[in-house]
């Protein structure tokens, strides 16, 4: 007989119900969930759903991604209603190719989004839409080799005709040719100039950069050369050089300093994160940048972090990339205010072409019910 297997399976001296070393169970005291004040879930009754907001509110009382979406709507609504909150929207992925550009435009027009940080490609493809051109469905029977020969660039299930990008280059050329070489360029200045051109030349056509210009919303592209817009600028510089003119000087630190100075003036900060990548990290590093200026350089600057955050991205956390990392991880870097200090966050693990339209539609519906809200937002923007 093995040692220690006496006393009816319980270690010597251990009372019944105590945890032992052999993986024994224990006698549990079952709690009452009502006494513990647990929140009960509710069946999603479509018979009671009369609007998108009704659906999202009902989803918040269910589980899994549905609950995530409902909770994120509450956080986005809080950001929009907080007149002292400056909201940064970060964009990555092919959101404009996927025809989500007008959602971003609407958020800008309503004063909910106060700054945009994006990939350059997303803004370049947005110019296609803003100048009245179209993207098209891809026929899977046509090979990528054939698409190349025909001048069609494929983005998953969608086509961007190369001719579109040639047409957009005409806009870029008009803006770049008018640039004074004595003024250093950065992405937010260039995007402001493009927005001004669109406002003057595109009539009633809506677009992200046009609305951003009209509303005074800066649009930053941190990885500027990684885009059609960056390539157009490089080509313009080569043209300038070949014709004996001064090249345009591009200084990305002007973007960083302007972004930091803008956020330092705000009382509270919120971030609406679509995907991940450079736009997300560049925006989130504001907190560490300010801390390093304070700690290493001795600057008298307030240590600011994001109070609100809403993130839509299907990337799982276990790949280890930034796109999938939760906001809670960024708390350890000094980028976000923890919930224990008032931070509010909602994260939805879903394709943004599904999550973003539903989320924004629900929140806009809530705000539209409050007749005074639109005026409050306009006032908030005017004060910036």
mmCIF file of C-alpha atoms in Angstrom:
data_model
loop_
_atom_site.group_PDB
_atom_site.id
_atom_site.type_symbol
_atom_site.label_atom_id
_atom_site.label_comp_id
_atom_site.label_asym_id
_atom_site.label_seq_id
_atom_site.Cartn_x
_atom_site.Cartn_y
_atom_site.Cartn_z
ATOM 1 C CA UNK A 1 0.000 0.000 0.000
ATOM 2 C CA UNK A 2 1.301 3.484 -0.936
ATOM 3 C CA UNK A 3 2.109 5.846 1.859
ATOM 4 C CA UNK A 4 -0.492 8.549 2.536
ATOM 5 C CA UNK A 5 -3.531 6.690 1.166
ATOM 6 C CA UNK A 6 -5.098 6.100 4.561
ATOM 7 C CA UNK A 7 -8.021 7.800 6.316
ATOM 8 C CA UNK A 8 -10.590 7.326 3.577
ATOM 9 C CA UNK A 9 -8.708 9.344 0.984
ATOM 10 C CA UNK A 10 -8.212 12.471 3.158
ATOM 11 C CA UNK A 11 -4.743 13.458 4.323
ATOM 12 C CA UNK A 12 -4.123 12.890 7.980
ATOM 13 C CA UNK A 13 -5.144 15.837 10.079
ATOM 14 C CA UNK A 14 -7.103 17.506 7.259
ATOM 15 C CA UNK A 15 -10.832 18.030 7.943
ATOM 16 C CA UNK A 16 -13.416 17.054 5.339
ATOM 17 C CA UNK A 17 -13.957 19.937 2.900
ATOM 18 C CA UNK A 18 -10.422 21.308 3.102
ATOM 19 C CA UNK A 19 -8.198 21.432 0.043
ATOM 20 C CA UNK A 20 -5.419 18.846 0.073
ATOM 21 C CA UNK A 21 -2.351 18.287 -2.047
ATOM 22 C CA UNK A 22 -3.813 15.471 -4.163
ATOM 23 C CA UNK A 23 -6.244 17.556 -6.161
ATOM 24 C CA UNK A 24 -9.139 16.950 -3.774
ATOM 25 C CA UNK A 25 -12.272 18.975 -4.205
ATOM 26 C CA UNK A 26 -13.861 20.980 -1.430
ATOM 27 C CA UNK A 27 -17.290 21.374 -0.025
ATOM 28 C CA UNK A 28 -18.593 24.637 -1.517
ATOM 29 C CA UNK A 29 -21.008 27.190 -0.190
ATOM 30 C CA UNK A 30 -23.141 28.180 -3.189
ATOM 31 C CA UNK A 31 -23.806 31.888 -3.412
ATOM 32 C CA UNK A 32 -27.034 33.585 -4.368
ATOM 33 C CA UNK A 33 -26.339 35.721 -7.508
ATOM 34 C CA UNK A 34 -29.005 38.229 -6.503
ATOM 35 C CA UNK A 35 -27.440 38.707 -3.066
ATOM 36 C CA UNK A 36 -24.040 39.020 -4.785
ATOM 37 C CA UNK A 37 -25.567 41.728 -7.010
ATOM 38 C CA UNK A 38 -24.574 40.019 -10.231
ATOM 39 C CA UNK A 39 -26.052 41.532 -13.387
ATOM 40 C CA UNK A 40 -28.465 39.151 -15.122
ATOM 41 C CA UNK A 41 -28.391 38.743 -18.890
ATOM 42 C CA UNK A 42 -31.521 39.156 -20.966
ATOM 43 C CA UNK A 43 -32.747 37.318 -24.072
ATOM 44 C CA UNK A 44 -32.495 39.396 -27.240
ATOM 45 C CA UNK A 45 -36.137 39.869 -28.189
ATOM 46 C CA UNK A 46 -36.281 41.112 -31.791
ATOM 47 C CA UNK A 47 -39.951 41.877 -31.311
ATOM 48 C CA UNK A 48 -38.898 44.758 -29.070
ATOM 49 C CA UNK A 49 -36.223 46.075 -31.434
ATOM 50 C CA UNK A 50 -37.416 49.114 -33.382
ATOM 51 C CA UNK A 51 -34.088 50.752 -34.262
ATOM 52 C CA UNK A 52 -30.354 50.153 -34.482
ATOM 53 C CA UNK A 53 -29.920 51.660 -31.037
ATOM 54 C CA UNK A 54 -32.564 49.311 -29.642
ATOM 55 C CA UNK A 55 -30.612 46.398 -31.097
ATOM 56 C CA UNK A 56 -27.259 47.550 -29.708
ATOM 57 C CA UNK A 57 -28.730 48.188 -26.253
ATOM 58 C CA UNK A 58 -30.265 44.717 -26.311
ATOM 59 C CA UNK A 59 -26.945 43.213 -27.426
ATOM 60 C CA UNK A 60 -25.235 44.823 -24.424
ATOM 61 C CA UNK A 61 -27.366 42.586 -22.190
ATOM 62 C CA UNK A 62 -26.291 39.385 -23.962
ATOM 63 C CA UNK A 63 -22.795 37.892 -24.220
ATOM 64 C CA UNK A 64 -19.589 37.584 -26.250
ATOM 65 C CA UNK A 65 -19.014 40.077 -29.092
ATOM 66 C CA UNK A 66 -22.590 41.329 -28.912
ATOM 67 C CA UNK A 67 -22.038 42.506 -25.346
ATOM 68 C CA UNK A 68 -18.697 44.039 -26.339
ATOM 69 C CA UNK A 69 -20.411 46.110 -29.018
ATOM 70 C CA UNK A 70 -23.115 47.283 -26.643
ATOM 71 C CA UNK A 71 -20.620 48.301 -23.994
ATOM 72 C CA UNK A 72 -18.441 50.086 -26.566
ATOM 73 C CA UNK A 73 -21.468 52.119 -27.677
ATOM 74 C CA UNK A 74 -21.898 53.368 -24.114
ATOM 75 C CA UNK A 75 -18.261 54.488 -23.978
ATOM 76 C CA UNK A 76 -18.394 56.208 -27.381
ATOM 77 C CA UNK A 77 -21.570 57.985 -26.332
ATOM 78 C CA UNK A 78 -19.864 59.161 -23.142
ATOM 79 C CA UNK A 79 -16.925 60.485 -25.163
ATOM 80 C CA UNK A 80 -19.245 62.339 -27.523
ATOM 81 C CA UNK A 81 -21.250 63.904 -24.699
ATOM 82 C CA UNK A 82 -18.203 64.940 -22.667
ATOM 83 C CA UNK A 83 -17.647 68.530 -23.774
ATOM 84 C CA UNK A 84 -14.178 68.538 -22.214
ATOM 85 C CA UNK A 85 -13.031 65.394 -24.046
ATOM 86 C CA UNK A 86 -10.890 65.680 -27.170
ATOM 87 C CA UNK A 87 -11.335 62.551 -29.315
ATOM 88 C CA UNK A 88 -8.585 61.127 -31.542
ATOM 89 C CA UNK A 89 -9.649 58.600 -34.192
ATOM 90 C CA UNK A 90 -6.992 56.213 -35.496
ATOM 91 C CA UNK A 91 -7.497 54.430 -38.807
ATOM 92 C CA UNK A 92 -5.673 51.499 -40.364
ATOM 93 C CA UNK A 93 -6.623 48.855 -42.880
ATOM 94 C CA UNK A 94 -8.478 49.474 -46.120
ATOM 95 C CA UNK A 95 -11.392 51.332 -44.577
ATOM 96 C CA UNK A 96 -11.923 53.792 -47.436
ATOM 97 C CA UNK A 97 -11.584 51.075 -50.075
ATOM 98 C CA UNK A 98 -14.233 49.214 -48.048
ATOM 99 C CA UNK A 99 -16.492 52.303 -48.333
ATOM 100 C CA UNK A 100 -16.416 53.322 -44.669
ATOM 101 C CA UNK A 101 -15.140 56.835 -45.388
ATOM 102 C CA UNK A 102 -18.453 58.626 -44.958
ATOM 103 C CA UNK A 103 -18.781 57.225 -41.433
ATOM 104 C CA UNK A 104 -15.513 58.940 -40.518
ATOM 105 C CA UNK A 105 -16.705 62.057 -42.348
ATOM 106 C CA UNK A 106 -19.934 62.087 -40.342
ATOM 107 C CA UNK A 107 -18.056 61.790 -37.051
ATOM 108 C CA UNK A 108 -15.920 64.763 -38.064
ATOM 109 C CA UNK A 109 -18.874 66.827 -39.289
ATOM 110 C CA UNK A 110 -20.717 66.293 -36.013
ATOM 111 C CA UNK A 111 -17.720 67.322 -33.946
ATOM 112 C CA UNK A 112 -17.372 63.934 -32.282
ATOM 113 C CA UNK A 113 -13.903 63.275 -33.718
ATOM 114 C CA UNK A 114 -11.432 66.125 -33.149
ATOM 115 C CA UNK A 115 -8.249 64.692 -34.701
ATOM 116 C CA UNK A 116 -7.486 61.825 -37.083
ATOM 117 C CA UNK A 117 -4.360 59.670 -37.267
ATOM 118 C CA UNK A 118 -4.317 57.405 -40.293
ATOM 119 C CA UNK A 119 -2.291 55.366 -42.704
ATOM 120 C CA UNK A 120 -1.412 57.284 -45.849
ATOM 121 C CA UNK A 121 -2.961 54.617 -48.041
ATOM 122 C CA UNK A 122 -6.312 55.049 -46.325
ATOM 123 C CA UNK A 123 -6.275 58.796 -47.003
ATOM 124 C CA UNK A 124 -5.106 58.293 -50.600
ATOM 125 C CA UNK A 125 -7.902 55.834 -51.353
ATOM 126 C CA UNK A 126 -10.267 58.234 -49.617
ATOM 127 C CA UNK A 127 -9.302 60.860 -52.188
ATOM 128 C CA UNK A 128 -10.659 58.503 -54.851
ATOM 129 C CA UNK A 129 -14.075 58.650 -53.223
ATOM 130 C CA UNK A 130 -13.822 62.364 -52.412
ATOM 131 C CA UNK A 131 -13.226 63.208 -56.080
ATOM 132 C CA UNK A 132 -16.251 61.238 -57.277
ATOM 133 C CA UNK A 133 -14.519 58.073 -58.453
ATOM 134 C CA UNK A 134 -15.436 54.501 -57.545
ATOM 135 C CA UNK A 135 -14.072 51.182 -56.324
ATOM 136 C CA UNK A 136 -15.412 47.949 -57.752
ATOM 137 C CA UNK A 137 -16.199 44.364 -56.795
ATOM 138 C CA UNK A 138 -13.603 41.776 -57.672
ATOM 139 C CA UNK A 139 -14.636 38.810 -59.790
ATOM 140 C CA UNK A 140 -12.763 35.837 -58.247
ATOM 141 C CA UNK A 141 -12.649 34.157 -61.645
ATOM 142 C CA UNK A 142 -10.196 36.820 -62.826
ATOM 143 C CA UNK A 143 -6.631 36.032 -61.711
ATOM 144 C CA UNK A 144 -4.263 38.521 -60.146
ATOM 145 C CA UNK A 145 -2.011 38.202 -63.188
ATOM 146 C CA UNK A 146 -4.900 39.322 -65.400
ATOM 147 C CA UNK A 147 -5.772 42.118 -63.005
ATOM 148 C CA UNK A 148 -2.217 43.430 -63.210
ATOM 149 C CA UNK A 149 -2.310 43.406 -67.001
ATOM 150 C CA UNK A 150 -5.668 45.194 -66.976
ATOM 151 C CA UNK A 151 -4.556 47.849 -64.499
ATOM 152 C CA UNK A 152 -6.662 46.780 -61.530
ATOM 153 C CA UNK A 153 -5.183 46.686 -58.009
ATOM 154 C CA UNK A 154 -6.887 44.151 -55.728
ATOM 155 C CA UNK A 155 -7.636 44.738 -52.050
ATOM 156 C CA UNK A 156 -9.136 41.434 -50.895
ATOM 157 C CA UNK A 157 -12.545 41.423 -52.660
ATOM 158 C CA UNK A 158 -12.381 44.963 -54.047
ATOM 159 C CA UNK A 159 -10.617 46.594 -56.997
ATOM 160 C CA UNK A 160 -8.860 49.949 -57.154
ATOM 161 C CA UNK A 161 -8.312 50.895 -60.824
ATOM 162 C CA UNK A 162 -4.820 52.267 -61.377
ATOM 163 C CA UNK A 163 -6.472 55.066 -63.330
ATOM 164 C CA UNK A 164 -8.058 56.225 -60.068
ATOM 165 C CA UNK A 165 -4.634 56.753 -58.545
ATOM 166 C CA UNK A 166 -3.443 58.605 -61.650
ATOM 167 C CA UNK A 167 -6.464 60.897 -61.328
ATOM 168 C CA UNK A 168 -5.782 61.443 -57.622
ATOM 169 C CA UNK A 169 -2.214 62.381 -58.531
ATOM 170 C CA UNK A 170 -3.658 65.363 -60.400
ATOM 171 C CA UNK A 171 -5.049 66.618 -57.090
ATOM 172 C CA UNK A 172 -1.751 65.980 -55.353
ATOM 173 C CA UNK A 173 0.155 67.690 -58.166
ATOM 174 C CA UNK A 174 -2.002 70.808 -57.930
ATOM 175 C CA UNK A 175 -1.394 71.009 -54.173
ATOM 176 C CA UNK A 176 2.314 70.168 -54.337
ATOM 177 C CA UNK A 177 3.072 72.556 -57.182
ATOM 178 C CA UNK A 178 1.594 75.338 -55.094
ATOM 179 C CA UNK A 179 3.722 74.506 -52.061
ATOM 180 C CA UNK A 180 6.272 77.136 -51.020
ATOM 181 C CA UNK A 181 9.594 75.339 -50.664
ATOM 182 C CA UNK A 182 10.519 77.717 -47.833
ATOM 183 C CA UNK A 183 7.866 76.092 -45.642
ATOM 184 C CA UNK A 184 8.735 72.656 -44.313
ATOM 185 C CA UNK A 185 6.007 70.133 -45.048
ATOM 186 C CA UNK A 186 4.501 67.624 -42.642
ATOM 187 C CA UNK A 187 1.458 65.401 -43.025
ATOM 188 C CA UNK A 188 -1.098 67.497 -41.159
ATOM 189 C CA UNK A 189 -0.170 70.619 -43.149
ATOM 190 C CA UNK A 190 -0.376 68.744 -46.446
ATOM 191 C CA UNK A 191 -3.715 67.156 -45.562
ATOM 192 C CA UNK A 192 -5.054 70.586 -44.607
ATOM 193 C CA UNK A 193 -4.014 71.913 -48.018
ATOM 194 C CA UNK A 194 -5.620 68.934 -49.785
ATOM 195 C CA UNK A 195 -8.818 69.542 -47.838
ATOM 196 C CA UNK A 196 -8.817 73.182 -48.917
ATOM 197 C CA UNK A 197 -8.404 72.110 -52.547
ATOM 198 C CA UNK A 198 -11.289 69.638 -52.247
ATOM 199 C CA UNK A 199 -13.532 72.248 -50.664
ATOM 200 C CA UNK A 200 -12.880 74.577 -53.588
ATOM 201 C CA UNK A 201 -13.083 72.044 -56.427
ATOM 202 C CA UNK A 202 -15.420 69.144 -55.558
ATOM 203 C CA UNK A 203 -18.809 70.788 -55.085
ATOM 204 C CA UNK A 204 -21.117 68.818 -52.799
ATOM 205 C CA UNK A 205 -18.945 65.677 -52.823
ATOM 206 C CA UNK A 206 -18.118 64.638 -49.243
ATOM 207 C CA UNK A 207 -14.815 63.297 -47.997
ATOM 208 C CA UNK A 208 -12.660 62.920 -44.892
ATOM 209 C CA UNK A 209 -10.030 65.548 -45.737
ATOM 210 C CA UNK A 210 -12.630 68.019 -46.974
ATOM 211 C CA UNK A 211 -14.635 67.773 -43.758
ATOM 212 C CA UNK A 212 -11.454 67.844 -41.663
ATOM 213 C CA UNK A 213 -10.464 71.121 -43.318
ATOM 214 C CA UNK A 214 -13.911 72.610 -42.802
ATOM 215 C CA UNK A 215 -14.062 71.583 -39.133
ATOM 216 C CA UNK A 216 -10.457 72.424 -38.252
ATOM 217 C CA UNK A 217 -9.625 68.787 -37.532
ATOM 218 C CA UNK A 218 -5.933 67.919 -38.064
ATOM 219 C CA UNK A 219 -5.209 64.692 -39.971
ATOM 220 C CA UNK A 220 -1.850 63.071 -39.254
ATOM 221 C CA UNK A 221 -0.145 60.365 -41.331
ATOM 222 C CA UNK A 222 2.886 59.213 -39.298
ATOM 223 C CA UNK A 223 4.189 56.695 -41.876
ATOM 224 C CA UNK A 224 3.799 59.189 -44.708
ATOM 225 C CA UNK A 225 6.182 57.648 -47.244
ATOM 226 C CA UNK A 226 4.346 54.324 -46.936
ATOM 227 C CA UNK A 227 1.531 55.534 -49.186
ATOM 228 C CA UNK A 228 0.539 56.788 -52.624
ATOM 229 C CA UNK A 229 0.559 60.315 -51.185
ATOM 230 C CA UNK A 230 4.157 59.845 -50.083
ATOM 231 C CA UNK A 231 5.156 58.517 -53.482
ATOM 232 C CA UNK A 232 3.452 61.460 -55.199
ATOM 233 C CA UNK A 233 5.443 63.838 -53.006
ATOM 234 C CA UNK A 234 8.679 61.981 -53.804
ATOM 235 C CA UNK A 235 7.922 62.197 -57.535
ATOM 236 C CA UNK A 236 7.173 65.902 -57.248
ATOM 237 C CA UNK A 237 10.529 66.437 -55.557
ATOM 238 C CA UNK A 238 12.297 64.585 -58.362
ATOM 239 C CA UNK A 239 10.480 66.767 -60.879
ATOM 240 C CA UNK A 240 11.449 69.907 -58.983
ATOM 241 C CA UNK A 241 15.071 68.799 -58.872
ATOM 242 C CA UNK A 242 15.162 67.972 -62.586
ATOM 243 C CA UNK A 243 13.827 71.423 -63.464
ATOM 244 C CA UNK A 244 16.240 73.302 -61.217
ATOM 245 C CA UNK A 245 13.771 74.109 -58.433
ATOM 246 C CA UNK A 246 14.073 73.679 -54.694
ATOM 247 C CA UNK A 247 12.805 70.407 -53.270
ATOM 248 C CA UNK A 248 10.135 70.284 -50.584
ATOM 249 C CA UNK A 249 11.502 69.525 -47.119
ATOM 250 C CA UNK A 250 9.402 67.037 -45.157
ATOM 251 C CA UNK A 251 9.770 67.076 -41.354
ATOM 252 C CA UNK A 252 7.756 64.375 -39.498
ATOM 253 C CA UNK A 253 8.673 65.870 -36.117
ATOM 254 C CA UNK A 254 6.400 68.811 -36.909
ATOM 255 C CA UNK A 255 3.528 66.306 -36.811
ATOM 256 C CA UNK A 256 4.649 64.861 -33.488
ATOM 257 C CA UNK A 257 5.083 68.241 -31.827
ATOM 258 C CA UNK A 258 1.782 69.625 -33.135
ATOM 259 C CA UNK A 259 -0.089 66.507 -32.030
ATOM 260 C CA UNK A 260 1.469 66.642 -28.571
ATOM 261 C CA UNK A 261 0.844 70.373 -28.172
ATOM 262 C CA UNK A 262 -2.777 69.950 -29.254
ATOM 263 C CA UNK A 263 -3.435 67.156 -26.755
ATOM 264 C CA UNK A 264 -1.666 68.985 -23.946
ATOM 265 C CA UNK A 265 -4.234 71.788 -24.210
ATOM 266 C CA UNK A 266 -7.146 69.408 -23.560
ATOM 267 C CA UNK A 267 -8.688 68.554 -20.221
ATOM 268 C CA UNK A 268 -9.623 64.962 -21.096
ATOM 269 C CA UNK A 269 -8.666 62.664 -23.960
ATOM 270 C CA UNK A 270 -10.466 59.875 -25.776
ATOM 271 C CA UNK A 271 -9.367 57.551 -28.558
ATOM 272 C CA UNK A 272 -11.423 55.666 -31.146
ATOM 273 C CA UNK A 273 -9.155 52.944 -32.502
ATOM 274 C CA UNK A 274 -9.923 51.162 -35.778
ATOM 275 C CA UNK A 275 -7.409 48.357 -36.281
ATOM 276 C CA UNK A 276 -3.897 48.914 -35.016
ATOM 277 C CA UNK A 277 -0.592 49.543 -36.741
ATOM 278 C CA UNK A 278 1.375 52.775 -36.797
ATOM 279 C CA UNK A 279 -1.647 55.086 -36.341
ATOM 280 C CA UNK A 280 -2.611 53.399 -33.092
ATOM 281 C CA UNK A 281 0.886 53.284 -31.608
ATOM 282 C CA UNK A 282 1.814 56.802 -32.736
ATOM 283 C CA UNK A 283 -1.314 58.191 -31.090
ATOM 284 C CA UNK A 284 -0.894 56.188 -27.891
ATOM 285 C CA UNK A 285 2.763 57.134 -27.408
ATOM 286 C CA UNK A 286 1.659 60.670 -26.520
ATOM 287 C CA UNK A 287 1.573 59.730 -22.824
ATOM 288 C CA UNK A 288 5.104 58.280 -22.721
ATOM 289 C CA UNK A 289 6.421 61.209 -24.814
ATOM 290 C CA UNK A 290 5.107 63.721 -22.304
ATOM 291 C CA UNK A 291 6.375 61.665 -19.361
ATOM 292 C CA UNK A 292 9.869 61.487 -20.892
ATOM 293 C CA UNK A 293 9.889 65.232 -21.467
ATOM 294 C CA UNK A 294 8.990 65.669 -17.800
ATOM 295 C CA UNK A 295 11.296 63.012 -16.355
ATOM 296 C CA UNK A 296 14.350 63.254 -18.618
ATOM 297 C CA UNK A 297 14.274 66.902 -19.647
ATOM 298 C CA UNK A 298 12.664 68.384 -16.552
ATOM 299 C CA UNK A 299 9.895 70.108 -18.527
ATOM 300 C CA UNK A 300 6.952 71.391 -16.542
ATOM 301 C CA UNK A 301 4.231 69.571 -18.484
ATOM 302 C CA UNK A 302 1.154 67.749 -17.140
ATOM 303 C CA UNK A 303 1.308 63.967 -17.365
ATOM 304 C CA UNK A 304 -1.713 63.242 -19.552
ATOM 305 C CA UNK A 305 -3.188 59.904 -20.620
ATOM 306 C CA UNK A 306 -6.309 58.786 -22.467
ATOM 307 C CA UNK A 307 -9.418 58.669 -20.275
ATOM 308 C CA UNK A 308 -11.703 56.959 -22.799
ATOM 309 C CA UNK A 309 -11.038 54.324 -25.441
ATOM 310 C CA UNK A 310 -13.106 52.389 -27.962
ATOM 311 C CA UNK A 311 -11.311 49.816 -30.093
ATOM 312 C CA UNK A 312 -12.631 47.759 -33.019
ATOM 313 C CA UNK A 313 -10.277 45.081 -34.330
ATOM 314 C CA UNK A 314 -10.581 41.314 -34.892
ATOM 315 C CA UNK A 315 -6.913 40.613 -34.133
ATOM 316 C CA UNK A 316 -6.504 38.180 -31.197
ATOM 317 C CA UNK A 317 -4.200 39.126 -28.376
ATOM 318 C CA UNK A 318 -2.124 35.936 -28.461
ATOM 319 C CA UNK A 319 -0.289 36.805 -31.715
ATOM 320 C CA UNK A 320 1.568 39.407 -29.665
ATOM 321 C CA UNK A 321 1.118 42.275 -32.131
ATOM 322 C CA UNK A 322 -0.019 45.779 -31.288
ATOM 323 C CA UNK A 323 -3.262 45.428 -33.249
ATOM 324 C CA UNK A 324 -4.488 42.737 -30.871
ATOM 325 C CA UNK A 325 -3.194 44.160 -27.624
ATOM 326 C CA UNK A 326 -5.901 45.329 -25.192
ATOM 327 C CA UNK A 327 -5.987 48.799 -23.694
ATOM 328 C CA UNK A 328 -5.193 47.239 -20.320
ATOM 329 C CA UNK A 329 -1.700 46.413 -21.610
ATOM 330 C CA UNK A 330 -1.193 50.063 -22.584
ATOM 331 C CA UNK A 331 -1.998 51.121 -19.007
ATOM 332 C CA UNK A 332 1.357 49.619 -18.005
ATOM 333 C CA UNK A 333 3.066 51.963 -20.477
ATOM 334 C CA UNK A 334 1.420 55.064 -19.041
ATOM 335 C CA UNK A 335 -0.815 55.566 -22.066
ATOM 336 C CA UNK A 336 -4.253 55.156 -20.475
ATOM 337 C CA UNK A 337 -5.962 56.076 -17.235
ATOM 338 C CA UNK A 338 -6.804 52.788 -15.444
ATOM 339 C CA UNK A 339 -10.460 52.035 -14.642
ATOM 340 C CA UNK A 340 -9.648 52.366 -10.932
ATOM 341 C CA UNK A 341 -8.940 56.056 -11.610
ATOM 342 C CA UNK A 342 -11.937 56.662 -13.879
ATOM 343 C CA UNK A 343 -10.787 55.272 -17.230
ATOM 344 C CA UNK A 344 -13.574 53.869 -19.446
ATOM 345 C CA UNK A 345 -12.904 51.464 -22.303
ATOM 346 C CA UNK A 346 -14.808 49.321 -24.765
ATOM 347 C CA UNK A 347 -13.125 46.820 -27.082
ATOM 348 C CA UNK A 348 -14.909 44.894 -29.843
ATOM 349 C CA UNK A 349 -13.178 41.936 -31.490
ATOM 350 C CA UNK A 350 -14.895 42.139 -34.851
ATOM 351 C CA UNK A 351 -14.280 43.251 -38.445
ATOM 352 C CA UNK A 352 -14.580 47.053 -38.461
ATOM 353 C CA UNK A 353 -16.759 46.993 -41.598
ATOM 354 C CA UNK A 354 -19.329 45.226 -39.408
ATOM 355 C CA UNK A 355 -18.740 46.838 -36.033
ATOM 356 C CA UNK A 356 -18.121 50.478 -36.937
ATOM 357 C CA UNK A 357 -21.354 51.183 -38.877
ATOM 358 C CA UNK A 358 -23.534 49.571 -36.201
ATOM 359 C CA UNK A 359 -21.684 51.256 -33.345
ATOM 360 C CA UNK A 360 -21.741 54.736 -34.871
ATOM 361 C CA UNK A 361 -25.335 54.473 -36.094
ATOM 362 C CA UNK A 362 -26.505 53.554 -32.588
ATOM 363 C CA UNK A 363 -24.607 56.394 -30.929
ATOM 364 C CA UNK A 364 -25.746 58.989 -33.487
ATOM 365 C CA UNK A 365 -29.309 57.847 -32.909
ATOM 366 C CA UNK A 366 -28.888 58.449 -29.183
ATOM 367 C CA UNK A 367 -27.403 61.883 -29.733
ATOM 368 C CA UNK A 368 -30.092 62.857 -32.227
ATOM 369 C CA UNK A 369 -32.715 62.227 -29.540
ATOM 370 C CA UNK A 370 -31.036 64.926 -27.476
ATOM 371 C CA UNK A 371 -31.861 68.097 -29.391
ATOM 372 C CA UNK A 372 -29.352 70.141 -27.416
ATOM 373 C CA UNK A 373 -26.410 67.832 -28.064
ATOM 374 C CA UNK A 374 -25.498 68.997 -31.573
ATOM 375 C CA UNK A 375 -25.149 72.573 -30.373
ATOM 376 C CA UNK A 376 -22.939 71.490 -27.494
ATOM 377 C CA UNK A 377 -20.593 69.662 -29.836
ATOM 378 C CA UNK A 378 -20.348 72.598 -32.233
ATOM 379 C CA UNK A 379 -19.504 74.846 -29.298
ATOM 380 C CA UNK A 380 -16.826 72.414 -28.135
ATOM 381 C CA UNK A 381 -15.238 72.471 -31.591
ATOM 382 C CA UNK A 382 -15.354 76.255 -31.896
ATOM 383 C CA UNK A 383 -13.477 76.621 -28.617
ATOM 384 C CA UNK A 384 -10.474 74.666 -29.880
#
